[in-house]
C-alpha cells in the first residue's frame, strides 16, 4: 500500500503515540491478512459476526419463530432456502439467528475466562511462594471438572438456559488461561525490564497490570481462539441436551437435536445447523493457528 | 609458509527480503595459508557471515556467489550437500562462541567427541574413545576420564570451550574457523584457551581464521588482520602494524577502545563516513 | 564528609535447595559523594550481586548498608527509589518489548507522581543524544547503543544522586562503547552523580573510575586507585594476573 496513509502507518519513525500504536496495529493486521490460514479463519469469523448482527436483514424478513405446521419438514426450495423444520419454521432464518446465540456464548465466555485466567496466572507467577501454590492448586481443582458434567449439574441445580451454560463453560475453561499466563509470567518476572520498574517504585499491581499482562496477551488470545471451537461445540452439546438456549429460541445445537429423529428422510433439519457448527469451529481454529504464526515469529 | 589453503575472490552473500536485498558480504577477497588470520569488525559487518559462507552454512534464502572460492584446490562453489558433509569436520571445522548452544545437552561430551571421530575417521569405538581422551588431554583438561562422562551443563565456560575445540579438531582438519571463540569467557580463561588454540594450530600446521569484535585479542593473537565494515573488507594489515593502519575506520576503531596504558579524557568515536560503504 | 554509599561487611548468600552459595562475603567499601567507584572481577566474583544488593534488588544476608548516611531498608519505599537508579547490562533485555521509548521514559515520572512529563521526556532524550524521531519507536526498532541510551535516560529522568551501572557496555561494539562511555562521563559531570561501575573490563573501569575494588569469588581482594592499576602498583597477585590478561594474548617466545 503506497498511499500516504499506508506510509504514515508503516513509518519507522513515528512522531506521536497514536502513530506508533496505530502503526503497530496496522502491521499486525497486515501480517494476519498475509497469512492464508489466518485470513481464512478471519473471514469465517467475520461472516459469523455479520450473520449475527444483520440476521433480521439477511433473513429477508422471515422470522425464525413463525410456525407453519402445514409446511413442516419441507425440503430446501425457493421459498425456504434451507427448508423447514418439524414445526414449519424456516431453517435459513433460524440458522442466521442461531449465530446470535453462538456469538453471545463465545463473547461472554471470553470476557469471563480471559481476565480471570490472566489475573490468577500473573499473580501466581509473579508472587510465587505460597500464593503460587494455593492458586495453582485451586486451578488444578477446576481443571479436573469435566465440562459437560458440570454443565449438567448446573442445569439440574439452577435450571437450563444460556447464562448457566456460560457459567458452566467458564468455570471449566479459565484454568488453562491461568496456566498460560503463569508460564509467560515466570519467563519474564525476573527480567531486567521488570526489575527496572521495581526500581522506580512501581506497586505490584502496576507491574502486573501495565507490564506483565500485556506480554501474556498474545498467548491468551491465541489460546482463546483455538478454544472457541471447543466452546462452541460444548454449547451446541448443551443445546443438544436441552440445557442451552431454551425453545423456541433458535440455537444450532438444539436444532441438531430436534432434527435427529428425521435425519434419514429430512436430512436438512439436522445437517444444516451441524454444518454451521462445523464451519464456525473450523474458522476459529484456522484463525487461532494463523494468529499463533503471526504472534510467534519463530514458528513461521 | 606453504601455499594458500583457501582462496576467496569477490565473495558476495546476499539475503533477499521483503524490503529489498541485504548484502551481508560484498566483494570480499582474501587468501589464507597456514597462518592465523583475524577478521575483525562490529556486529553487522559481515564477519560471521563470511565464516559461515566458507563452510556452506548460509541458510536459505541467502545466496552465496564468488568469482573464486577454493579450499586446497577444491571448488567450494560447486559443492553439493554431500561434498560439504565430507569437508566439514574432516577438512574444515568451526568453533563457535558459546558451547552451551553448540553441544548436545543430553549426551555426554565424550560421546559427542567420539562420534565425530567415528563419523569422519571411521575408526572403531574403542579407538574413538582412545583418541577422544587423548584430545581432551591435548586441550589441557586435567582429568579426561572424568570429563568424558560429563554433560555440557556440568562444564564451566572455559572447559566447555576446550571441549568444543577438542571436538572440532579431533578429525584433524586443515582449516579451523573460530567465530568469537573466547568472547563469552573471563579474561584469564580467555588467554588459556587462546594458548591452547595457538599450540594446536602450530603443531598441526593448520590455517586458522579468528573472527572477533575484540581488537585487542585479534591484534595480539593473529598474524594478519582483515577489518570488515558494512560487508566489505576495508583493510588488510599485519597484526603488529595495526596502530599504523591506513583506513580511517581501522584507525578510529583502534582509537576508540579504552586502554589501560594510556588514559584519555574522552574516547575517540567513529564518525561513519558513508563513503566507506561504497 | 560522610560517604554517599557505605558498605560494611556485606554478605549475600543464596540458598538453592540445600546448597548455600556465598555470592558475596564480608565486603566493605565506601563511595564518596561525586565519586565514581569501580568494581572489577570475573564471572562468579559477586560484583553484580553486590551492586544489586546495594540497589535493593536483592536482599543481603549480613552486614550493613548505608545510603546517604541512612541505613538502607530491606524494603525500599517509593521515596527511597529516587535516591538511586540502575543501568542494566543487556540493552536487549532491559527495555519492555511492547512499550515505546516514550512509554518507558514516562513510567518513572508517573509512578513518582512528577509533573511536566512531556517536557521532561523530551529533555531526557536530548540529554542522552537521542532525537525526537526515536521517541515513539519500540525497542526492536533501535540499535543496541540507542537502547542503552534509553536505559540511561530512564535511569536519570528521576534525577537520582546515585547511579549504579552493571556492565553497561559489555554487550556493545567497541565504537558504540566509546560513545556510551563518553556520554556517561558527560552526564556525570552535568549532574554531579555518584556512581558505582561494575565491569570485567579493566580498561573501561580505569577510564571512568578513580578508585577500584577488585573482587574474586565473593571477596574483596584489594582496593586500588586507577593510577595504580595503570602502573601496576598493586599488592595482590590476582590483580596482577588480571592486568596482564587484559593486555591481550602473549605468545610464549
JSON list of C-alpha atoms in Angstrom, two decimals, chain C residues 25-236:
[
{"chain": "C", "resi": 25, "resn": "UNK", "atom": "CA", "xyz": [31.32, -12.48, 51.61]},
{"chain": "C", "resi": 26, "resn": "UNK", "atom": "CA", "xyz": [32.10, -9.71, 54.03]},
{"chain": "C", "resi": 27, "resn": "UNK", "atom": "CA", "xyz": [32.76, -6.90, 51.58]},
{"chain": "C", "resi": 28, "resn": "UNK", "atom": "CA", "xyz": [33.37, -3.36, 52.84]},
{"chain": "C", "resi": 29, "resn": "UNK", "atom": "CA", "xyz": [33.94, -0.14, 50.97]},
{"chain": "C", "resi": 30, "resn": "UNK", "atom": "CA", "xyz": [32.80, 3.46, 50.80]},
{"chain": "C", "resi": 31, "resn": "UNK", "atom": "CA", "xyz": [31.90, 5.72, 47.95]},
{"chain": "C", "resi": 32, "resn": "UNK", "atom": "CA", "xyz": [32.21, 9.45, 48.47]},
{"chain": "C", "resi": 33, "resn": "UNK", "atom": "CA", "xyz": [29.73, 11.90, 47.00]},
{"chain": "C", "resi": 34, "resn": "UNK", "atom": "CA", "xyz": [30.54, 12.73, 43.39]},
{"chain": "C", "resi": 35, "resn": "UNK", "atom": "CA", "xyz": [32.94, 9.81, 43.07]},
{"chain": "C", "resi": 36, "resn": "UNK", "atom": "CA", "xyz": [32.68, 7.00, 40.54]},
{"chain": "C", "resi": 37, "resn": "UNK", "atom": "CA", "xyz": [33.77, 3.80, 42.17]},
{"chain": "C", "resi": 38, "resn": "UNK", "atom": "CA", "xyz": [34.69, 0.79, 40.12]},
{"chain": "C", "resi": 39, "resn": "UNK", "atom": "CA", "xyz": [34.21, -2.88, 40.91]},
{"chain": "C", "resi": 40, "resn": "UNK", "atom": "CA", "xyz": [36.01, -5.28, 38.68]},
{"chain": "C", "resi": 41, "resn": "UNK", "atom": "CA", "xyz": [36.07, -9.05, 38.66]},
{"chain": "C", "resi": 42, "resn": "UNK", "atom": "CA", "xyz": [35.43, -12.12, 36.60]},
{"chain": "C", "resi": 43, "resn": "UNK", "atom": "CA", "xyz": [32.30, -14.21, 36.48]},
{"chain": "C", "resi": 44, "resn": "UNK", "atom": "CA", "xyz": [31.38, -15.55, 39.88]},
{"chain": "C", "resi": 45, "resn": "UNK", "atom": "CA", "xyz": [33.19, -12.73, 41.65]},
{"chain": "C", "resi": 46, "resn": "UNK", "atom": "CA", "xyz": [29.96, -11.35, 43.08]},
{"chain": "C", "resi": 47, "resn": "UNK", "atom": "CA", "xyz": [30.35, -7.91, 41.54]},
{"chain": "C", "resi": 48, "resn": "UNK", "atom": "CA", "xyz": [26.88, -7.80, 40.00]},
{"chain": "C", "resi": 49, "resn": "UNK", "atom": "CA", "xyz": [25.37, -9.37, 43.09]},
{"chain": "C", "resi": 50, "resn": "UNK", "atom": "CA", "xyz": [26.70, -6.72, 45.39]},
{"chain": "C", "resi": 51, "resn": "UNK", "atom": "CA", "xyz": [25.53, -3.98, 43.06]},
{"chain": "C", "resi": 52, "resn": "UNK", "atom": "CA", "xyz": [22.04, -5.41, 43.04]},
{"chain": "C", "resi": 53, "resn": "UNK", "atom": "CA", "xyz": [22.11, -5.69, 46.82]},
{"chain": "C", "resi": 54, "resn": "UNK", "atom": "CA", "xyz": [23.01, -2.03, 47.09]},
{"chain": "C", "resi": 55, "resn": "UNK", "atom": "CA", "xyz": [20.17, -1.21, 44.68]},
{"chain": "C", "resi": 56, "resn": "UNK", "atom": "CA", "xyz": [17.76, -3.18, 46.81]},
{"chain": "C", "resi": 57, "resn": "UNK", "atom": "CA", "xyz": [17.03, -5.69, 44.08]},
{"chain": "C", "resi": 58, "resn": "UNK", "atom": "CA", "xyz": [18.45, -8.49, 46.19]},
{"chain": "C", "resi": 59, "resn": "UNK", "atom": "CA", "xyz": [18.38, -8.85, 49.95]},
{"chain": "C", "resi": 60, "resn": "UNK", "atom": "CA", "xyz": [21.70, -9.01, 51.74]},
{"chain": "C", "resi": 61, "resn": "UNK", "atom": "CA", "xyz": [22.10, -11.62, 54.45]},
{"chain": "C", "resi": 62, "resn": "UNK", "atom": "CA", "xyz": [24.59, -9.93, 56.72]},
{"chain": "C", "resi": 63, "resn": "UNK", "atom": "CA", "xyz": [26.40, -6.65, 57.18]},
{"chain": "C", "resi": 64, "resn": "UNK", "atom": "CA", "xyz": [25.30, -3.05, 56.90]},
{"chain": "C", "resi": 65, "resn": "UNK", "atom": "CA", "xyz": [24.47, -0.78, 54.06]},
{"chain": "C", "resi": 66, "resn": "UNK", "atom": "CA", "xyz": [24.12, 2.97, 54.39]},
{"chain": "C", "resi": 67, "resn": "UNK", "atom": "CA", "xyz": [22.98, 5.24, 51.62]},
{"chain": "C", "resi": 68, "resn": "UNK", "atom": "CA", "xyz": [23.36, 8.97, 52.07]},
{"chain": "C", "resi": 69, "resn": "UNK", "atom": "CA", "xyz": [24.11, 8.46, 55.76]},
{"chain": "C", "resi": 70, "resn": "UNK", "atom": "CA", "xyz": [20.99, 6.45, 56.50]},
{"chain": "C", "resi": 71, "resn": "UNK", "atom": "CA", "xyz": [20.73, 2.69, 56.79]},
{"chain": "C", "resi": 72, "resn": "UNK", "atom": "CA", "xyz": [19.09, 1.17, 53.77]},
{"chain": "C", "resi": 73, "resn": "UNK", "atom": "CA", "xyz": [15.85, -0.62, 54.50]},
{"chain": "C", "resi": 74, "resn": "UNK", "atom": "CA", "xyz": [15.26, -4.10, 53.24]},
{"chain": "C", "resi": 75, "resn": "UNK", "atom": "CA", "xyz": [12.09, -2.95, 51.52]},
{"chain": "C", "resi": 76, "resn": "UNK", "atom": "CA", "xyz": [12.76, 0.35, 49.87]},
{"chain": "C", "resi": 77, "resn": "UNK", "atom": "CA", "xyz": [9.93, 2.85, 49.92]},
{"chain": "C", "resi": 78, "resn": "UNK", "atom": "CA", "xyz": [8.87, 4.75, 46.85]},
{"chain": "C", "resi": 79, "resn": "UNK", "atom": "CA", "xyz": [10.70, 7.81, 48.09]},
{"chain": "C", "resi": 80, "resn": "UNK", "atom": "CA", "xyz": [13.86, 5.73, 48.59]},
{"chain": "C", "resi": 81, "resn": "UNK", "atom": "CA", "xyz": [13.75, 4.85, 44.92]},
{"chain": "C", "resi": 82, "resn": "UNK", "atom": "CA", "xyz": [14.55, 8.40, 43.96]},
{"chain": "C", "resi": 83, "resn": "UNK", "atom": "CA", "xyz": [17.92, 8.10, 45.59]},
{"chain": "C", "resi": 84, "resn": "UNK", "atom": "CA", "xyz": [19.47, 5.57, 43.29]},
{"chain": "C", "resi": 85, "resn": "UNK", "atom": "CA", "xyz": [18.90, 4.14, 39.86]},
{"chain": "C", "resi": 86, "resn": "UNK", "atom": "CA", "xyz": [20.37, 1.32, 37.84]},
{"chain": "C", "resi": 87, "resn": "UNK", "atom": "CA", "xyz": [21.58, 0.71, 34.30]},
{"chain": "C", "resi": 88, "resn": "UNK", "atom": "CA", "xyz": [21.49, -2.96, 33.33]},
{"chain": "C", "resi": 89, "resn": "UNK", "atom": "CA", "xyz": [23.94, -4.87, 31.24]},
{"chain": "C", "resi": 90, "resn": "UNK", "atom": "CA", "xyz": [21.84, -6.18, 28.42]},
{"chain": "C", "resi": 91, "resn": "UNK", "atom": "CA", "xyz": [20.25, -3.44, 26.35]},
{"chain": "C", "resi": 92, "resn": "UNK", "atom": "CA", "xyz": [18.11, -6.05, 24.68]},
{"chain": "C", "resi": 93, "resn": "UNK", "atom": "CA", "xyz": [16.53, -7.18, 27.92]},
{"chain": "C", "resi": 94, "resn": "UNK", "atom": "CA", "xyz": [16.26, -4.00, 29.94]},
{"chain": "C", "resi": 95, "resn": "UNK", "atom": "CA", "xyz": [13.53, -2.32, 27.91]},
{"chain": "C", "resi": 96, "resn": "UNK", "atom": "CA", "xyz": [9.93, -3.55, 27.81]},
{"chain": "C", "resi": 97, "resn": "UNK", "atom": "CA", "xyz": [9.46, -5.01, 24.34]},
{"chain": "C", "resi": 98, "resn": "UNK", "atom": "CA", "xyz": [5.92, -3.69, 23.93]},
{"chain": "C", "resi": 99, "resn": "UNK", "atom": "CA", "xyz": [6.45, -0.14, 25.12]},
{"chain": "C", "resi": 100, "resn": "UNK", "atom": "CA", "xyz": [7.71, 2.79, 23.11]},
{"chain": "C", "resi": 101, "resn": "UNK", "atom": "CA", "xyz": [10.64, 4.87, 24.28]},
{"chain": "C", "resi": 102, "resn": "UNK", "atom": "CA", "xyz": [8.12, 7.49, 25.31]},
{"chain": "C", "resi": 103, "resn": "UNK", "atom": "CA", "xyz": [6.20, 4.97, 27.43]},
{"chain": "C", "resi": 104, "resn": "UNK", "atom": "CA", "xyz": [9.39, 3.73, 29.03]},
{"chain": "C", "resi": 105, "resn": "UNK", "atom": "CA", "xyz": [10.54, 7.22, 29.98]},
{"chain": "C", "resi": 106, "resn": "UNK", "atom": "CA", "xyz": [7.17, 8.35, 31.24]},
{"chain": "C", "resi": 107, "resn": "UNK", "atom": "CA", "xyz": [6.74, 5.44, 33.57]},
{"chain": "C", "resi": 108, "resn": "UNK", "atom": "CA", "xyz": [9.09, 6.55, 36.36]},
{"chain": "C", "resi": 109, "resn": "UNK", "atom": "CA", "xyz": [7.60, 10.04, 36.29]},
{"chain": "C", "resi": 110, "resn": "UNK", "atom": "CA", "xyz": [4.07, 8.69, 36.52]},
{"chain": "C", "resi": 111, "resn": "UNK", "atom": "CA", "xyz": [4.98, 6.31, 39.32]},
{"chain": "C", "resi": 112, "resn": "UNK", "atom": "CA", "xyz": [6.71, 9.03, 41.28]},
{"chain": "C", "resi": 113, "resn": "UNK", "atom": "CA", "xyz": [3.94, 11.49, 40.53]},
{"chain": "C", "resi": 114, "resn": "UNK", "atom": "CA", "xyz": [6.16, 14.08, 38.93]},
{"chain": "C", "resi": 115, "resn": "UNK", "atom": "CA", "xyz": [4.57, 16.60, 36.62]},
{"chain": "C", "resi": 116, "resn": "UNK", "atom": "CA", "xyz": [5.60, 18.17, 33.34]},
{"chain": "C", "resi": 117, "resn": "UNK", "atom": "CA", "xyz": [6.04, 14.73, 31.84]},
{"chain": "C", "resi": 118, "resn": "UNK", "atom": "CA", "xyz": [6.17, 15.64, 28.17]},
{"chain": "C", "resi": 119, "resn": "UNK", "atom": "CA", "xyz": [8.88, 18.24, 28.65]},
{"chain": "C", "resi": 120, "resn": "UNK", "atom": "CA", "xyz": [10.94, 16.03, 30.91]},
{"chain": "C", "resi": 121, "resn": "UNK", "atom": "CA", "xyz": [10.81, 13.13, 28.48]},
{"chain": "C", "resi": 122, "resn": "UNK", "atom": "CA", "xyz": [11.91, 15.38, 25.65]},
{"chain": "C", "resi": 123, "resn": "UNK", "atom": "CA", "xyz": [14.75, 16.78, 27.76]},
{"chain": "C", "resi": 124, "resn": "UNK", "atom": "CA", "xyz": [15.86, 13.30, 28.84]},
{"chain": "C", "resi": 125, "resn": "UNK", "atom": "CA", "xyz": [16.08, 12.17, 25.22]},
{"chain": "C", "resi": 126, "resn": "UNK", "atom": "CA", "xyz": [18.15, 15.19, 24.27]},
{"chain": "C", "resi": 127, "resn": "UNK", "atom": "CA", "xyz": [20.42, 14.59, 27.25]},
{"chain": "C", "resi": 128, "resn": "UNK", "atom": "CA", "xyz": [21.46, 11.18, 26.01]},
{"chain": "C", "resi": 129, "resn": "UNK", "atom": "CA", "xyz": [21.86, 12.22, 22.41]},
{"chain": "C", "resi": 130, "resn": "UNK", "atom": "CA", "xyz": [18.68, 10.76, 21.01]},
{"chain": "C", "resi": 131, "resn": "UNK", "atom": "CA", "xyz": [16.38, 12.56, 18.64]},
{"chain": "C", "resi": 132, "resn": "UNK", "atom": "CA", "xyz": [12.63, 13.20, 18.67]},
{"chain": "C", "resi": 133, "resn": "UNK", "atom": "CA", "xyz": [12.31, 10.63, 15.88]},
{"chain": "C", "resi": 134, "resn": "UNK", "atom": "CA", "xyz": [13.32, 7.97, 18.35]},
{"chain": "C", "resi": 135, "resn": "UNK", "atom": "CA", "xyz": [10.70, 8.94, 20.84]},
{"chain": "C", "resi": 136, "resn": "UNK", "atom": "CA", "xyz": [7.86, 6.74, 19.63]},
{"chain": "C", "resi": 137, "resn": "UNK", "atom": "CA", "xyz": [9.88, 3.78, 18.47]},
{"chain": "C", "resi": 138, "resn": "UNK", "atom": "CA", "xyz": [9.73, 0.37, 20.01]},
{"chain": "C", "resi": 139, "resn": "UNK", "atom": "CA", "xyz": [12.93, -1.20, 21.37]},
{"chain": "C", "resi": 140, "resn": "UNK", "atom": "CA", "xyz": [13.26, -3.61, 18.48]},
{"chain": "C", "resi": 141, "resn": "UNK", "atom": "CA", "xyz": [13.47, -0.61, 16.16]},
{"chain": "C", "resi": 142, "resn": "UNK", "atom": "CA", "xyz": [16.54, 0.71, 17.94]},
{"chain": "C", "resi": 143, "resn": "UNK", "atom": "CA", "xyz": [20.18, -0.36, 17.83]},
{"chain": "C", "resi": 144, "resn": "UNK", "atom": "CA", "xyz": [21.99, -1.68, 20.90]},
{"chain": "C", "resi": 145, "resn": "UNK", "atom": "CA", "xyz": [23.65, 1.65, 21.54]},
{"chain": "C", "resi": 146, "resn": "UNK", "atom": "CA", "xyz": [20.38, 3.51, 21.22]},
{"chain": "C", "resi": 147, "resn": "UNK", "atom": "CA", "xyz": [18.68, 1.14, 23.63]},
{"chain": "C", "resi": 148, "resn": "UNK", "atom": "CA", "xyz": [21.39, 1.67, 26.17]},
{"chain": "C", "resi": 149, "resn": "UNK", "atom": "CA", "xyz": [20.96, 5.40, 25.80]},
{"chain": "C", "resi": 150, "resn": "UNK", "atom": "CA", "xyz": [17.26, 4.97, 26.54]},
{"chain": "C", "resi": 151, "resn": "UNK", "atom": "CA", "xyz": [18.18, 2.91, 29.59]},
{"chain": "C", "resi": 152, "resn": "UNK", "atom": "CA", "xyz": [20.47, 5.68, 30.80]},
{"chain": "C", "resi": 153, "resn": "UNK", "atom": "CA", "xyz": [17.82, 8.33, 30.13]},
{"chain": "C", "resi": 154, "resn": "UNK", "atom": "CA", "xyz": [15.35, 6.25, 32.09]},
{"chain": "C", "resi": 155, "resn": "UNK", "atom": "CA", "xyz": [17.74, 5.98, 34.99]},
{"chain": "C", "resi": 156, "resn": "UNK", "atom": "CA", "xyz": [18.45, 9.68, 35.08]},
{"chain": "C", "resi": 157, "resn": "UNK", "atom": "CA", "xyz": [14.99, 11.06, 34.46]},
{"chain": "C", "resi": 158, "resn": "UNK", "atom": "CA", "xyz": [14.26, 10.97, 38.19]},
{"chain": "C", "resi": 159, "resn": "UNK", "atom": "CA", "xyz": [17.47, 12.90, 38.84]},
{"chain": "C", "resi": 160, "resn": "UNK", "atom": "CA", "xyz": [18.87, 10.40, 41.33]},
{"chain": "C", "resi": 161, "resn": "UNK", "atom": "CA", "xyz": [22.10, 11.41, 43.02]},
{"chain": "C", "resi": 162, "resn": "UNK", "atom": "CA", "xyz": [23.41, 7.88, 42.72]},
{"chain": "C", "resi": 163, "resn": "UNK", "atom": "CA", "xyz": [23.72, 5.82, 39.53]},
{"chain": "C", "resi": 164, "resn": "UNK", "atom": "CA", "xyz": [24.66, 2.15, 39.57]},
{"chain": "C", "resi": 165, "resn": "UNK", "atom": "CA", "xyz": [25.92, 0.66, 36.33]},
{"chain": "C", "resi": 166, "resn": "UNK", "atom": "CA", "xyz": [26.17, -3.09, 35.79]},
{"chain": "C", "resi": 167, "resn": "UNK", "atom": "CA", "xyz": [28.48, -3.72, 32.84]},
{"chain": "C", "resi": 168, "resn": "UNK", "atom": "CA", "xyz": [26.74, -1.04, 30.79]},
{"chain": "C", "resi": 169, "resn": "UNK", "atom": "CA", "xyz": [28.87, -1.51, 27.71]},
{"chain": "C", "resi": 170, "resn": "UNK", "atom": "CA", "xyz": [29.76, -5.21, 27.72]},
{"chain": "C", "resi": 171, "resn": "UNK", "atom": "CA", "xyz": [27.12, -6.07, 25.18]},
{"chain": "C", "resi": 172, "resn": "UNK", "atom": "CA", "xyz": [28.08, -3.26, 22.82]},
{"chain": "C", "resi": 173, "resn": "UNK", "atom": "CA", "xyz": [30.56, -2.97, 19.98]},
{"chain": "C", "resi": 174, "resn": "UNK", "atom": "CA", "xyz": [33.75, -1.14, 20.86]},
{"chain": "C", "resi": 175, "resn": "UNK", "atom": "CA", "xyz": [32.88, 2.01, 18.92]},
{"chain": "C", "resi": 176, "resn": "UNK", "atom": "CA", "xyz": [29.43, 2.19, 20.48]},
{"chain": "C", "resi": 177, "resn": "UNK", "atom": "CA", "xyz": [31.04, 1.54, 23.85]},
{"chain": "C", "resi": 178, "resn": "UNK", "atom": "CA", "xyz": [33.20, 4.60, 23.33]},
{"chain": "C", "resi": 179, "resn": "UNK", "atom": "CA", "xyz": [30.13, 6.74, 22.67]},
{"chain": "C", "resi": 180, "resn": "UNK", "atom": "CA", "xyz": [28.35, 5.46, 25.74]},
{"chain": "C", "resi": 181, "resn": "UNK", "atom": "CA", "xyz": [31.37, 5.90, 27.98]},
{"chain": "C", "resi": 182, "resn": "UNK", "atom": "CA", "xyz": [31.79, 9.47, 26.76]},
{"chain": "C", "resi": 183, "resn": "UNK", "atom": "CA", "xyz": [28.11, 10.06, 27.39]},
{"chain": "C", "resi": 184, "resn": "UNK", "atom": "CA", "xyz": [28.38, 8.72, 30.92]},
{"chain": "C", "resi": 185, "resn": "UNK", "atom": "CA", "xyz": [31.36, 10.95, 31.62]},
{"chain": "C", "resi": 186, "resn": "UNK", "atom": "CA", "xyz": [29.47, 13.96, 30.36]},
{"chain": "C", "resi": 187, "resn": "UNK", "atom": "CA", "xyz": [26.33, 13.18, 32.36]},
{"chain": "C", "resi": 188, "resn": "UNK", "atom": "CA", "xyz": [28.33, 12.52, 35.47]},
{"chain": "C", "resi": 189, "resn": "UNK", "atom": "CA", "xyz": [29.76, 15.98, 35.12]},
{"chain": "C", "resi": 190, "resn": "UNK", "atom": "CA", "xyz": [26.42, 17.66, 34.40]},
{"chain": "C", "resi": 191, "resn": "UNK", "atom": "CA", "xyz": [24.56, 16.07, 37.26]},
{"chain": "C", "resi": 192, "resn": "UNK", "atom": "CA", "xyz": [27.28, 15.61, 39.83]},
{"chain": "C", "resi": 193, "resn": "UNK", "atom": "CA", "xyz": [26.48, 11.93, 40.04]},
{"chain": "C", "resi": 194, "resn": "UNK", "atom": "CA", "xyz": [27.86, 9.47, 42.49]},
{"chain": "C", "resi": 195, "resn": "UNK", "atom": "CA", "xyz": [28.30, 6.17, 40.78]},
{"chain": "C", "resi": 196, "resn": "UNK", "atom": "CA", "xyz": [29.42, 2.58, 41.04]},
{"chain": "C", "resi": 197, "resn": "UNK", "atom": "CA", "xyz": [30.51, 0.97, 37.80]},
{"chain": "C", "resi": 198, "resn": "UNK", "atom": "CA", "xyz": [30.83, -2.79, 37.63]},
{"chain": "C", "resi": 199, "resn": "UNK", "atom": "CA", "xyz": [32.73, -4.38, 34.78]},
{"chain": "C", "resi": 200, "resn": "UNK", "atom": "CA", "xyz": [35.01, -7.23, 33.85]},
{"chain": "C", "resi": 201, "resn": "UNK", "atom": "CA", "xyz": [36.98, -4.89, 31.63]},
{"chain": "C", "resi": 202, "resn": "UNK", "atom": "CA", "xyz": [39.84, -3.21, 33.46]},
{"chain": "C", "resi": 203, "resn": "UNK", "atom": "CA", "xyz": [40.36, -0.58, 30.78]},
{"chain": "C", "resi": 204, "resn": "UNK", "atom": "CA", "xyz": [36.76, 0.57, 30.96]},
{"chain": "C", "resi": 205, "resn": "UNK", "atom": "CA", "xyz": [36.83, 0.76, 34.72]},
{"chain": "C", "resi": 206, "resn": "UNK", "atom": "CA", "xyz": [40.14, 2.58, 34.80]},
{"chain": "C", "resi": 207, "resn": "UNK", "atom": "CA", "xyz": [38.79, 5.04, 32.26]},
{"chain": "C", "resi": 208, "resn": "UNK", "atom": "CA", "xyz": [35.80, 6.16, 34.29]},
{"chain": "C", "resi": 209, "resn": "UNK", "atom": "CA", "xyz": [36.65, 5.44, 37.91]},
{"chain": "C", "resi": 210, "resn": "UNK", "atom": "CA", "xyz": [39.02, 6.92, 40.44]},
{"chain": "C", "resi": 211, "resn": "UNK", "atom": "CA", "xyz": [39.06, 4.07, 42.91]},
{"chain": "C", "resi": 212, "resn": "UNK", "atom": "CA", "xyz": [38.57, 0.46, 42.00]},
{"chain": "C", "resi": 213, "resn": "UNK", "atom": "CA", "xyz": [37.76, -2.65, 44.03]},
{"chain": "C", "resi": 214, "resn": "UNK", "atom": "CA", "xyz": [38.98, -6.00, 42.76]},
{"chain": "C", "resi": 215, "resn": "UNK", "atom": "CA", "xyz": [36.68, -8.88, 43.61]},
{"chain": "C", "resi": 216, "resn": "UNK", "atom": "CA", "xyz": [37.22, -12.59, 43.36]},
{"chain": "C", "resi": 217, "resn": "UNK", "atom": "CA", "xyz": [34.87, -15.35, 44.42]},
{"chain": "C", "resi": 218, "resn": "UNK", "atom": "CA", "xyz": [32.76, -13.08, 46.56]},
{"chain": "C", "resi": 219, "resn": "UNK", "atom": "CA", "xyz": [35.57, -11.38, 48.40]},
{"chain": "C", "resi": 220, "resn": "UNK", "atom": "CA", "xyz": [37.17, -8.02, 48.03]},
{"chain": "C", "resi": 221, "resn": "UNK", "atom": "CA", "xyz": [40.77, -8.71, 47.11]},
{"chain": "C", "resi": 222, "resn": "UNK", "atom": "CA", "xyz": [42.00, -5.15, 47.25]},
{"chain": "C", "resi": 223, "resn": "UNK", "atom": "CA", "xyz": [41.14, -1.56, 46.53]},
{"chain": "C", "resi": 224, "resn": "UNK", "atom": "CA", "xyz": [43.38, 0.43, 44.19]},
{"chain": "C", "resi": 225, "resn": "UNK", "atom": "CA", "xyz": [43.37, 3.78, 42.51]},
{"chain": "C", "resi": 226, "resn": "UNK", "atom": "CA", "xyz": [43.05, 3.94, 38.74]},
{"chain": "C", "resi": 227, "resn": "UNK", "atom": "CA", "xyz": [46.54, 5.33, 38.51]},
{"chain": "C", "resi": 228, "resn": "UNK", "atom": "CA", "xyz": [47.98, 2.43, 40.47]},
{"chain": "C", "resi": 229, "resn": "UNK", "atom": "CA", "xyz": [46.12, -0.01, 38.31]},
{"chain": "C", "resi": 230, "resn": "UNK", "atom": "CA", "xyz": [47.57, 1.50, 35.19]},
{"chain": "C", "resi": 231, "resn": "UNK", "atom": "CA", "xyz": [51.08, 1.46, 36.51]},
{"chain": "C", "resi": 232, "resn": "UNK", "atom": "CA", "xyz": [50.78, -1.97, 38.04]},
{"chain": "C", "resi": 233, "resn": "UNK", "atom": "CA", "xyz": [51.45, -0.78, 41.59]},
{"chain": "C", "resi": 234, "resn": "UNK", "atom": "CA", "xyz": [49.16, -3.35, 43.10]},
{"chain": "C", "resi": 235, "resn": "UNK", "atom": "CA", "xyz": [49.51, -5.61, 46.08]},
{"chain": "C", "resi": 236, "resn": "UNK", "atom": "CA", "xyz": [47.63, -8.76, 45.19]}
]
